[in-house]
Coordinates of C-alpha atoms and ligand atoms in Angstrom, one line a residue:
X1 CA -22.6 -36.4 -6.9
X2 CA -18.3 -36.9 -6.7
X3 CA -16.7 -36.0 -3.6
X4 CA -13.5 -34.1 -4.2
X5 CA -11.0 -31.4 -3.2
X6 CA -9.3 -28.0 -4.3
X7 CA -6.5 -26.3 -3.7
X8 CA -5.7 -22.6 -3.6
X9 CA -4.7 -19.8 -1.5
X10 CA -6.8 -18.7 1.5
X11 CA -6.9 -15.2 1.5
X12 CA -9.5 -14.0 3.9
X13 CA -10.1 -16.5 6.8
X14 CA -12.6 -18.7 8.2
X15 CA -14.7 -21.3 7.3
X16 CA -18.1 -22.4 5.1
X17 CA -20.7 -24.7 3.9
X18 CA -23.3 -23.1 1.9
X19 CA -24.6 -23.7 -2.0
X20 CA -22.8 -23.1 -4.8
X21 CA -23.7 -20.5 -7.6
X22 CA -21.3 -20.6 -10.5
X23 CA -21.6 -17.0 -12.6
X24 CA -21.8 -16.4 -16.0
X25 CA -18.4 -14.6 -17.6
X26 CA -17.7 -13.8 -20.8
X27 CA -16.8 -16.5 -22.9
X28 CA -14.8 -14.6 -26.6
X29 CA -15.6 -17.3 -29.3
X30 CA -11.8 -18.7 -30.3
X31 CA -13.7 -18.4 -34.0
X32 CA -13.0 -15.1 -36.2
X33 CA -16.5 -14.0 -37.6
X34 CA -16.1 -12.0 -40.3
X35 CA -18.6 -9.1 -41.9
X36 CA -19.3 -8.4 -45.9
X37 CA -17.6 -5.4 -46.7
X38 CA -20.7 -2.9 -46.7
X39 CA -22.0 -4.4 -43.5
X40 CA -18.7 -2.9 -41.8
X41 CA -20.5 0.6 -41.2
X42 CA -23.4 -0.9 -39.7
X43 CA -22.1 -3.1 -37.6
X44 CA -19.8 -0.1 -36.3
X45 CA -22.7 1.5 -35.1
X46 CA -23.6 -1.4 -33.5
X47 CA -20.3 -1.6 -31.3
X48 CA -20.9 2.4 -30.4
X49 CA -24.5 1.2 -29.4
X50 CA -22.9 -1.1 -26.7
X51 CA -20.7 1.0 -25.8
X52 CA -22.3 3.6 -24.7
X53 CA -25.1 1.6 -23.6
X54 CA -21.9 0.9 -21.2
X55 CA -20.9 4.4 -20.4
X56 CA -24.6 4.5 -19.1
X57 CA -24.0 1.0 -16.8
X58 CA -20.5 2.3 -15.8
X59 CA -22.6 6.4 -14.3
X60 CA -24.9 3.3 -12.4
X61 CA -23.1 1.5 -11.3
X62 CA -21.0 4.4 -10.4
X63 CA -24.5 6.0 -8.6
X64 CA -25.1 3.1 -6.6
X65 CA -21.7 1.9 -5.7
X66 CA -21.2 6.0 -4.4
X67 CA -24.8 6.1 -3.2
X68 CA -24.6 2.3 -0.2
X69 CA -21.0 0.9 -0.2
X70 CA -19.7 4.8 -0.4
X71 CA -18.1 6.9 -2.1
X72 CA -15.1 5.3 -2.2
X73 CA -15.4 1.8 -3.7
X74 CA -17.0 4.3 -6.9
X75 CA -13.9 5.6 -8.5
X76 CA -13.3 2.3 -9.9
X77 CA -15.9 3.0 -12.1
X78 CA -14.0 6.7 -13.2
X79 CA -11.1 4.1 -14.0
X80 CA -13.4 2.4 -16.8
X81 CA -15.4 5.1 -17.5
X82 CA -12.0 6.2 -18.8
X83 CA -10.8 3.2 -20.6
X84 CA -13.8 2.9 -22.1
X85 CA -13.4 6.2 -23.4
X86 CA -10.1 6.3 -24.1
X87 CA -10.0 7.2 -27.6
X88 CA -7.3 5.0 -28.5
X89 CA -9.5 2.0 -28.1
X90 CA -12.0 3.5 -29.9
X91 CA -10.0 3.0 -32.5
X92 CA -7.8 0.2 -32.5
X93 CA -11.8 -1.6 -32.3
X94 CA -13.0 0.1 -35.5
X95 CA -9.0 -0.7 -37.4
X96 CA -9.5 -4.2 -36.6
X97 CA -13.3 -4.5 -38.1
X98 CA -12.8 -1.8 -41.5
X99 CA -8.9 -3.3 -42.3
X100 CA -10.2 -7.7 -41.4
X101 CA -14.2 -7.2 -41.7
X102 CA -14.4 -9.5 -38.5
X103 CA -17.8 -8.4 -36.3
X104 CA -17.6 -6.4 -33.0
X105 CA -17.1 -9.2 -30.9
X106 CA -14.2 -10.8 -32.7
X107 CA -12.6 -7.5 -32.1
X108 CA -13.1 -8.0 -29.4
X109 CA -11.7 -10.9 -27.8
X110 CA -9.0 -9.9 -30.1
X111 CA -8.6 -6.0 -28.0
X112 CA -9.0 -8.6 -24.9
X113 CA -5.9 -11.5 -26.1
X114 CA -3.7 -7.7 -26.7
X115 CA -3.8 -6.9 -23.5
X116 CA -3.5 -9.7 -21.2
X117 CA -0.1 -10.2 -23.6
X118 CA 0.8 -6.5 -22.8
X119 CA -0.1 -7.5 -18.9
X120 CA 1.2 -10.4 -18.4
X121 CA 4.6 -8.9 -19.2
X122 CA 4.1 -6.4 -16.0
X123 CA 6.4 -8.3 -12.9
X124 CA 5.0 -6.5 -10.6
X125 CA 1.6 -8.9 -9.4
X126 CA -0.6 -5.3 -7.7
X127 CA -0.2 -4.1 -12.1
X128 CA -0.6 -7.4 -13.3
X129 CA -3.6 -8.4 -11.7
X130 CA -5.0 -4.2 -13.1
X131 CA -6.1 -6.2 -16.4
X132 CA -8.9 -7.3 -15.4
X133 CA -10.0 -4.2 -15.6
X134 CA -9.7 -3.5 -18.6
X135 CA -11.3 -7.6 -19.1
X136 CA -14.3 -6.0 -17.4
X137 CA -15.0 -2.6 -19.3
X138 CA -14.1 -5.3 -23.6
X139 CA -16.1 -7.7 -21.1
X140 CA -19.2 -5.5 -20.8
X141 CA -19.4 -3.5 -24.1
X142 CA -19.7 -7.5 -25.4
X143 CA -22.8 -8.2 -23.5
X144 CA -24.3 -5.4 -24.4
X145 CA -23.7 -6.7 -28.3
X146 CA -26.3 -8.9 -27.8
X147 CA -28.0 -7.3 -25.5
X148 CA -27.3 -10.0 -22.4
X149 CA -26.4 -8.3 -19.4
X150 CA -24.8 -9.7 -16.4
X151 CA -27.5 -11.5 -14.6
X152 CA -25.3 -14.7 -14.0
X153 CA -24.6 -12.7 -10.0
X154 CA -28.0 -13.0 -9.0
X155 CA -29.4 -14.7 -6.2
X156 CA -25.7 -15.3 -4.0
X157 CA -26.7 -14.3 -0.9
X158 CA -27.3 -16.8 1.6
X159 CA -25.0 -19.1 -1.0
X160 CA -20.9 -19.3 -1.9
X161 CA -19.5 -18.0 -4.8
X162 CA -18.0 -19.0 -7.4
X163 CA -16.6 -17.4 -10.1
X164 CA -13.9 -16.7 -12.8
X165 CA -12.3 -13.8 -10.8
X166 CA -14.5 -11.2 -9.5
X167 CA -14.3 -8.2 -10.8
X168 CA -13.8 -5.4 -9.6
X169 CA -16.9 -3.4 -9.9
X170 CA -18.4 -6.4 -9.4
X171 CA -16.2 -7.0 -6.3
X172 CA -17.9 -3.3 -3.8
X173 CA -21.4 -4.6 -5.1
X174 CA -21.6 -8.1 -4.6
X175 CA -19.7 -8.7 -1.1
X176 CA -20.3 -5.8 0.8
X177 CA -24.4 -6.9 0.4
X178 CA -23.2 -8.4 3.3
X179 CA -25.2 -11.5 2.3
X180 CA -22.3 -14.1 0.5
X181 CA -21.3 -16.5 2.4
X182 CA -17.9 -17.2 0.7
X183 CA -15.9 -17.0 -2.5
X184 CA -13.9 -19.1 -4.4
X185 CA -12.4 -18.0 -7.4
X186 CA -10.3 -19.5 -10.5
X187 CA -7.8 -16.3 -10.5
X188 CA -7.0 -13.9 -8.1
X189 CA -3.5 -13.4 -5.8
X190 CA -4.0 -11.8 -2.1
X191 CA -3.2 -8.2 -3.0
X192 CA -6.1 -8.1 -6.0
X193 CA -9.2 -6.3 -4.5
X194 CA -11.5 -9.0 -4.4
X195 CA -9.1 -10.3 -1.5
X196 CA -8.9 -6.9 0.4
X197 CA -12.1 -6.3 0.6
X198 CA -13.2 -10.1 1.2
X199 CA -11.3 -9.8 3.8
X200 CA -11.9 -6.7 5.0
X201 CA -15.6 -7.7 4.8
X202 CA -14.7 -11.3 6.9
X203 CA -16.4 -12.6 3.6
X204 CA -14.2 -15.7 3.6
X205 CA -12.5 -16.9 0.6
X206 CA -9.9 -18.9 -1.7
X207 CA -8.2 -17.6 -4.2
X208 CA -5.8 -18.7 -7.2
X209 CA -8.5 -21.8 -7.7
X210 CA -7.2 -22.4 -12.1
X211 CA -10.9 -24.2 -13.2
X212 CA -13.4 -23.6 -10.5
X213 CA -15.6 -22.3 -12.2
X214 CA -15.3 -25.5 -14.8
X215 CA -15.4 -28.2 -12.0
X216 CA -17.9 -27.2 -9.7
X217 CA -22.3 -26.4 -11.2
X218 CA -25.3 -24.3 -9.8
X219 CA -26.5 -26.0 -5.9
X220 CA -23.7 -28.3 -5.3
X221 CA -22.8 -28.7 -1.9
X222 CA -19.1 -26.6 -1.0
X223 CA -17.3 -26.0 1.9
X224 CA -14.9 -23.6 1.7
X225 CA -11.9 -22.8 3.9
X226 CA -10.5 -19.7 3.8
X227 CA -8.0 -20.4 6.8
X228 CA -6.2 -23.2 5.0
X229 CA -7.3 -22.4 1.4
X230 CA -9.2 -25.2 0.3
X231 CA -13.0 -25.5 -1.1
X232 CA -14.5 -29.3 -0.7
X233 CA -17.1 -30.1 -3.0
X234 CA -20.0 -32.7 -2.3
X235 CA -17.7 -33.3 0.5
X236 CA -19.7 -36.1 2.9
X237 CA -21.0 -36.3 5.6
X238 CA -18.3 -38.4 7.5
X239 CA -15.5 -35.5 6.0
X240 CA -18.6 -32.6 6.7
X241 CA -19.0 -33.1 9.9
X242 CA -14.8 -32.8 10.2
X243 CA -15.1 -30.1 9.2
X244 CA -17.7 -29.1 11.1
X245 CA -15.8 -29.8 14.7
X246 CA -12.8 -27.5 12.5
X247 CA -15.6 -24.8 11.6
X248 CA -16.7 -24.5 15.4
X249 CA -12.9 -24.6 16.6
X250 CA -12.0 -21.6 14.8
X251 CA -15.1 -19.9 15.7
X252 CA -14.6 -20.1 18.7
X253 CA -11.1 -18.9 19.0
X254 CA -12.7 -16.0 16.7
X255 CA -15.2 -15.0 19.1
X256 CA -12.3 -15.7 22.1
X257 CA -10.5 -13.3 20.6
X258 CA -13.1 -10.2 20.1
X259 CA -13.5 -11.4 24.0
X260 CA -10.0 -10.5 24.5
X261 CA -10.5 -7.2 22.4
X262 CA -12.5 -6.3 24.8
X263 CA -10.3 -6.0 27.6
X264 CA -9.1 -3.2 28.9
X265 CA -5.0 -2.3 27.4
X266 CA -2.7 -2.7 30.8
X267 CA -0.5 -4.5 32.1
X268 CA 0.0 -7.0 35.4
X269 CA 0.7 -3.3 36.9
X270 CA -1.3 -0.9 35.9
X271 CA 0.3 0.2 32.7
X272 CA -1.3 0.9 30.4
X273 CA -0.6 0.5 26.8
X274 CA -2.3 1.1 23.2
X275 CA -2.8 -1.8 20.7
X276 CA -3.1 0.0 17.4
X277 CA -3.7 -1.7 13.3
X278 CA -1.6 -1.5 10.5
X279 CA -4.3 -0.9 7.6
X280 CA -4.0 -0.3 3.9
X281 CA -8.0 0.7 3.4
X282 CA -9.9 2.6 5.6
X283 CA -12.6 0.6 4.9
X284 CA -10.2 -2.2 7.4
X285 CA -11.1 0.3 10.1
X286 CA -15.0 -0.9 10.8
X287 CA -12.6 -5.4 11.4
X288 CA -9.6 -3.1 12.8
X289 CA -11.9 -1.8 15.6
X290 CA -13.7 -5.0 16.6
X291 CA -10.8 -6.5 17.6
X292 CA -9.3 -4.0 19.8
X293 CA -7.5 -1.6 17.8
X294 CA -6.7 1.3 19.9
X295 CA -6.1 3.8 17.1
X296 CA -4.9 3.8 13.7
X297 CA -1.3 3.0 14.1
X298 CA -0.5 2.8 10.7
X299 CA -2.2 3.6 7.3
X300 CA -0.1 2.5 4.2
X301 CA -1.4 5.0 1.8
X302 CA 0.4 4.6 -0.8
X303 CA -2.9 2.3 -1.6
X304 CA -4.8 5.0 -2.8
X305 CA -2.3 4.9 -5.8
X306 CA -2.1 1.3 -6.4
X307 CA -5.7 1.3 -6.3
X308 CA -5.7 2.8 -9.5
X309 CA -4.9 3.8 -13.0
X310 CA -4.9 7.2 -13.1
X311 CA -3.0 9.2 -10.8
X312 CA -5.2 10.0 -7.6
X313 CA -6.3 13.6 -7.1
X314 CA -6.2 16.3 -4.4
X315 CA -9.9 14.9 -3.5
X316 CA -9.4 11.5 -4.0
X317 CA -6.7 11.5 -1.3
X318 CA -9.0 13.9 0.9
X319 CA -12.1 11.1 1.4
X320 CA -9.7 8.7 2.4
X321 CA -8.1 10.1 4.6
X322 CA -11.5 12.4 5.8
X323 CA -13.2 9.1 6.0
X324 CA -10.3 7.5 8.3
X325 CA -10.4 10.9 11.1
X326 CA -14.0 10.4 11.3
X327 CA -14.2 6.6 11.7
X328 CA -11.4 6.5 14.2
X329 CA -12.4 10.2 16.1
X330 CA -11.4 10.3 18.7
X331 CA -8.8 7.8 18.3
X332 CA -5.7 8.6 16.1
X333 CA -4.7 7.7 13.2
X334 CA -1.2 7.9 11.7
X335 CA -1.5 8.6 8.0
X336 CA 2.0 7.3 6.3
X337 CA 3.0 9.4 3.1
X338 CA 3.2 7.2 0.6
X339 CA 6.1 4.4 0.7
X340 CA 5.6 3.9 -3.4
X341 CA 9.3 3.6 -6.5
X342 CA 11.9 1.1 -6.1
X343 CA 9.7 -1.9 -6.9
X344 CA 6.2 -0.8 -6.0
X345 CA 6.7 0.3 -9.3
X346 CA 4.6 3.1 -10.6
X347 CA 2.9 2.8 -14.4
X348 CA 1.2 6.3 -14.4
X349 CA 4.6 7.9 -13.3
X350 CA 6.8 5.4 -15.6
X351 CA 10.0 5.6 -13.4
X352 CA 12.1 3.9 -14.7
X353 CA 13.3 0.2 -13.1
X354 CA 15.7 0.5 -10.4
X355 CA 19.1 -2.0 -10.0
X356 CA 18.5 -1.8 -6.2
X357 CA 15.3 -1.3 -5.8
X358 CA 15.5 -1.6 -2.1
X359 CA 18.2 0.6 -1.9
X360 CA 16.5 2.8 -4.4
X361 CA 14.3 5.7 -4.7
X362 CA 11.3 4.6 -2.2
X363 CA 9.6 6.8 0.3
X364 CA 10.8 10.0 1.6
X365 CA 13.1 9.9 -1.0
X366 CA 10.8 9.2 -3.8
X367 CA 8.3 11.8 -3.3
X368 CA 10.6 14.7 -2.5
X369 CA 11.7 14.1 -6.2
X370 CA 7.4 14.1 -6.8
X371 CA 7.3 17.0 -4.4
X372 CA 3.8 17.8 -6.5
X373 CA 3.2 15.1 -5.6
X374 CA 3.7 14.9 -2.3
X375 CA 1.7 18.7 -1.6
X376 CA -0.9 16.8 -3.5
X377 CA -1.5 14.7 -0.5
X378 CA 0.1 16.8 2.6
X379 CA -2.3 19.5 1.7
X380 CA -5.2 16.6 1.5
X381 CA -4.1 15.1 4.8
X382 CA -4.3 18.4 6.7
X383 CA -7.3 19.2 5.2
X384 CA -8.9 16.2 6.8
X385 CA -7.1 16.9 10.0
X386 CA -9.8 19.2 11.1
X387 CA -12.7 16.3 10.8
X388 CA -10.3 14.2 13.8
X389 CA -7.3 12.7 15.5
X390 CA -4.8 12.4 11.9
X391 CA -0.9 12.5 12.6
X392 CA 1.4 12.6 9.2
X393 CA 4.8 9.8 10.1
X394 CA 7.5 9.9 6.9
X395 CA 8.9 6.4 6.1
X396 CA 12.2 6.1 4.8
X397 CA 14.1 9.4 6.4
X398 CA 18.1 8.7 6.2
X399 CA 19.4 11.6 7.0
X400 CA 18.4 14.7 9.4
X401 CA 18.6 16.9 5.2
X402 CA 15.2 14.9 4.7
X403 CA 13.1 15.7 7.5
X404 CA 14.8 19.3 7.3
X405 CA 13.4 19.4 3.9
X406 CA 9.7 17.9 4.3
X407 CA 9.0 20.2 7.1
X408 CA 10.0 23.0 4.6
X409 CA 7.9 21.9 2.3
X410 CA 5.4 21.5 5.1
X411 CA 4.9 24.7 6.3
X412 CA 4.4 25.9 2.4
X413 CA 1.5 24.2 2.8
X414 CA -0.3 25.7 6.5
X415 CA 1.0 28.6 5.1
X416 CA -0.9 28.3 1.6
X417 CA -3.8 26.2 3.4
X418 CA -4.0 29.7 5.8
X419 CA -4.1 32.3 3.4
X420 CA -7.5 30.4 1.7
X421 CA -9.0 29.6 4.6
X422 CA -9.1 26.7 4.2
X423 CA -9.4 24.7 8.4
X424 CA -6.6 22.0 9.2
X425 CA -5.6 21.1 12.9
X426 CA -3.3 24.0 13.2
X427 CA -1.2 21.0 16.1
X428 CA -1.1 18.3 13.4
X429 CA 1.9 16.4 15.2
X430 CA 5.0 15.1 12.5
X431 CA 7.0 12.4 13.2
X432 CA 9.1 10.3 11.1
X433 CA 9.8 6.2 10.7
X434 CA 12.9 4.4 11.8
X435 CA 13.6 1.8 9.0
X436 CA 17.4 2.9 8.1
X437 CA 20.4 2.0 11.3
X438 CA 21.8 5.6 10.0
X439 CA 18.6 7.4 11.3
X440 CA 18.2 4.7 14.7
X441 CA 21.7 5.5 14.8
X442 CA 20.9 9.4 15.4
X443 CA 17.7 9.2 17.0
X444 CA 18.8 11.0 19.9
X445 CA 19.7 14.3 17.4
X446 CA 16.2 13.4 15.4
X447 CA 13.7 13.4 17.6
X448 CA 14.2 16.6 18.4
X449 CA 13.4 17.9 15.4
X450 CA 9.8 15.7 15.5
X451 CA 7.3 14.8 17.1
X452 CA 7.6 11.2 17.1
X453 CA 8.5 8.5 16.6
X454 CA 7.4 4.9 14.5
X455 CA 9.6 2.0 14.2
X456 CA 9.3 0.4 10.7
X457 CA 11.2 -2.9 12.3
X458 CA 10.3 -5.2 8.8
X459 CA 12.5 -2.7 7.1
X460 CA 14.9 -1.4 9.9
X461 CA 15.6 -5.6 10.4
X462 CA 16.9 -6.2 6.4
X463 CA 18.7 -2.8 6.4
X464 CA 20.6 -3.5 10.0
X465 CA 21.4 -7.6 9.1
X466 CA 21.5 -6.9 4.9
X467 CA 18.7 -9.4 5.1
X468 CA 16.9 -9.6 2.2
X469 CA 13.6 -9.2 4.0
X470 CA 11.4 -11.9 0.7
X471 CA 14.3 -13.7 0.4
X472 CA 13.7 -17.2 0.7
X473 CA 17.5 -18.3 1.2
X474 CA 18.7 -15.4 3.6
X475 CA 15.1 -15.5 5.5
X476 CA 17.4 -17.9 8.0
X477 CA 19.5 -15.4 9.0
X478 CA 16.4 -12.9 9.2
X479 CA 16.5 -13.2 13.0
X480 CA 14.2 -10.3 14.9
X481 CA 16.1 -11.6 18.7
X482 CA 19.3 -10.6 16.9
X483 CA 20.8 -8.8 20.3
X484 CA 21.6 -6.3 17.8
X485 CA 18.8 -4.9 16.3
X486 CA 17.6 -5.3 20.0
X487 CA 20.1 -2.2 21.1
X488 CA 19.3 -0.7 18.4
X489 CA 15.8 -0.9 19.0
X490 CA 15.7 -0.3 22.4
X491 CA 18.1 2.4 21.8
X492 CA 15.4 4.2 19.1
X493 CA 12.4 3.1 21.5
X494 CA 14.1 5.1 25.0
X495 CA 15.8 8.3 23.7
X496 CA 12.4 9.3 22.2
X497 CA 11.4 8.6 26.3
X498 CA 13.5 10.9 27.4
X499 CA 12.6 13.2 25.3
X500 CA 9.5 12.9 26.3
X501 CA 8.2 12.3 22.8
X502 CA 5.9 9.4 21.8
X503 CA 7.3 5.5 20.2
X504 CA 5.6 3.3 18.6
X505 CA 6.5 0.2 17.1
X506 CA 4.3 -0.8 13.5
X507 CA 6.4 -3.4 11.7
X508 CA 6.0 -7.4 12.7
X509 CA 7.7 -7.7 16.0
X510 CA 5.0 -6.1 17.6
X511 CA 2.7 -8.6 16.4
X512 CA 4.6 -11.1 17.9
X513 CA 4.3 -11.9 21.6
X514 CA 7.5 -13.0 22.9
X515 CA 8.8 -10.1 21.2
X516 CA 6.0 -7.8 22.9
X517 CA 6.9 -8.3 25.7
X518 CA 10.7 -7.7 25.2
X519 CA 9.5 -4.0 23.5
X520 CA 7.4 -3.4 26.4
X521 CA 10.4 -4.7 28.5
X522 CA 12.0 -1.6 27.1
X523 CA 9.6 0.9 27.7
X524 CA 6.9 1.0 24.8
X525 CA 3.3 1.2 25.0
X526 CA 1.7 1.6 21.4
X527 CA 1.6 -1.9 19.4
X528 CA 0.8 -1.0 16.1
X529 CA 0.1 -4.6 14.0
X530 CA -1.6 -5.9 11.3
X531 CA -5.6 -6.2 14.1
X532 CA -5.3 -9.9 13.8
X533 CA -2.5 -9.8 16.0
X534 CA -3.9 -7.7 18.4
X535 CA -6.1 -9.7 20.5
X536 CA -2.6 -12.3 21.6
X537 CA -1.0 -9.5 21.6
X538 CA -3.0 -7.9 24.0
X539 CA -3.6 -11.3 26.3
X540 CA 0.2 -11.1 26.6
X541 CA 0.7 -7.9 27.7
X542 CA -1.9 -8.0 30.3
X543 CA -0.4 -11.3 32.6
X544 CA 3.0 -9.7 32.6
X545 CA 4.3 -7.0 35.6
X546 CA 6.4 -4.5 33.1
X547 CA 8.3 -3.6 35.8
X548 CA 10.1 -7.6 36.2
X549 CA 10.3 -8.1 32.2
X550 CA 12.5 -3.9 32.3
X551 CA 14.7 -6.4 34.6
X552 CA 14.9 -9.2 32.2
X553 CA 14.9 -7.8 28.8
X554 CA 17.5 -5.3 30.0
X555 CA 19.3 -9.5 30.3
X556 CA 18.5 -10.7 27.2
X557 CA 20.8 -7.6 25.2
X558 CA 23.2 -8.2 26.7
X559 CA 23.6 -12.0 25.5
X560 CA 25.8 -13.0 22.7
X561 CA 22.6 -14.3 19.8
X562 CA 19.1 -14.8 18.7
X563 CA 18.9 -18.4 19.6
X564 CA 20.0 -17.0 23.6
X565 CA 18.3 -14.0 23.9
X566 CA 14.6 -16.7 22.6
X567 CA 15.6 -19.4 25.3
X568 CA 15.9 -16.3 27.8
X569 CA 13.1 -15.7 27.4
X570 CA 11.5 -18.1 26.7
X571 CA 12.7 -19.9 30.2
X572 CA 12.1 -16.1 32.2
X573 CA 8.4 -15.3 30.5
X574 CA 6.2 -18.5 28.5
X575 CA 7.5 -21.1 30.7
X576 CA 6.3 -18.6 33.8
X577 CA 2.7 -16.9 32.0
X578 CA 2.1 -20.0 30.2
X579 CA -1.4 -18.5 29.8
X580 CA -0.3 -15.2 28.5
X581 CA 0.8 -16.5 25.0
X582 CA -1.5 -19.4 24.0
X583 CA -4.8 -17.9 22.4
X584 CA -8.1 -20.6 21.4
X585 CA -11.0 -23.2 23.0
Ligands
PEP601 C1 8.1 -1.6 8.7 O1 8.9 -1.5 7.8 O2 8.2 -1.7 9.5 C2 7.3 -0.9 7.9 C3 6.3 -1.1 8.6 O3 7.1 -0.7 6.9 P1 6.5 -1.1 5.2 O4 6.4 -2.5 5.7 O5 5.3 -0.8 4.9 O6 7.3 -1.3 5.0
MG602 MG1 8.8 -0.1 5.9

């Protein structure tokens, strides 16, 4: 058997070897199939029967997934039912059959192509990928036309699943059975639902392989390297050996991470610190805790919106927050109200495109503009607060008036709940994110208005240094060690602490060991980051003495440039504690 390699994007790390199972996909015929006019009525009935059967299938899947995996995954089938029941879809299909005298298969193929073109024109990657929802539904109807149910994905246990695209409905059901070794897809990007789910379920996954389904056959031996984004097909023994040793190293590294995750979070001189996780989905919580998270420092709630094609209801919100509260209990969960608008557009709301999205109607600005949605979200968070330790975080605050407006709405929503005798945590804390330099400079005034700060350094650096955080041409200027950034961050931290209030850093800065030590020196004790980085930060903080570090960093902010700061810290910290910066076998 021929050996070859395919490159894609690794979206869930890990290296696995196993046999391929190639999922069947709906292949629409390129040829139009016509029917005689007298058969039109029969054809319409055939189509409606297949749609009715698909409705039943979807309702069944919704029940199954809800019971086996959790209600929060079954919402996808509500979205699919809505697509299926959309009158304009049926009307468009009927029109094609009646006016062009084509059969149902051809009508479905044309609709699929029609939607593909519409979605392709969408700029936002996340929404472009929602095409797979529509495709998924049309494909199910197509299969039901000739009674060929989706049988291609049976037998994936202990195998590597190779598929064109893991449609949202399949992703939840297939992956969470826990026995798929790895996944390799033709399509997909890092934000696809399948990728997010694979990461949180710890299944090595490579996407964007273009035509792996054409090149690989059932039973082929594969090595999926989700860390480097590569798939090896039928590797000879020498290559296999090489990868197995890479796998051993990687697995050893993971074991080391988990070992560190279980150690106590205290510095050498006994100062307690709290590593926490930034997550996007409620189901990531177990994975975050396994890496040593002592709470969720940032729950990016906009994903509740981004995951569906309709607006989430209060119940949709509530289910997510209730699960977070219960699963993290007694640990805290900081729920950030939606950071949407600007470039994260919501087609549900048809927001106008803005000339400069980063400086536009995003986050709290958007919430204050669409107050009905904001109230729905606050009500859901408050209701769920009765079940655990929830806290609220407001993103992108620029001025004190916004804090006042948010608090007024918050007070009203609480009063409503009290009146209806709906329980909630009366003491639920409310804090703000410091990610706009104007708010950072006013930290001493703002802290009096709120229970805590969380510093969003990703945006704070972007706005403070006027460097687009996602523009590669200016990324050389994006410098977290810039003394100006450090002075600002130090001011925010010390101001909050002086006032006896809580403060955390939840931007990427907290995930870098050298920077985390620097933040510790400023007095910070709460560090929130992508869970995978928790062990290395924890390891670094455990070997330093908080008092010594304090002296070192206060010198560092007096230096003239980012480079000088970095060199100084390397000399004073890295050279003295090399063990703090290296993890692994
Ligand atoms: C930040 O800006 O640092 C932050 C944590 O928020 P996000 O990355 O979601 O903008
Ligand atoms: Mg931000």
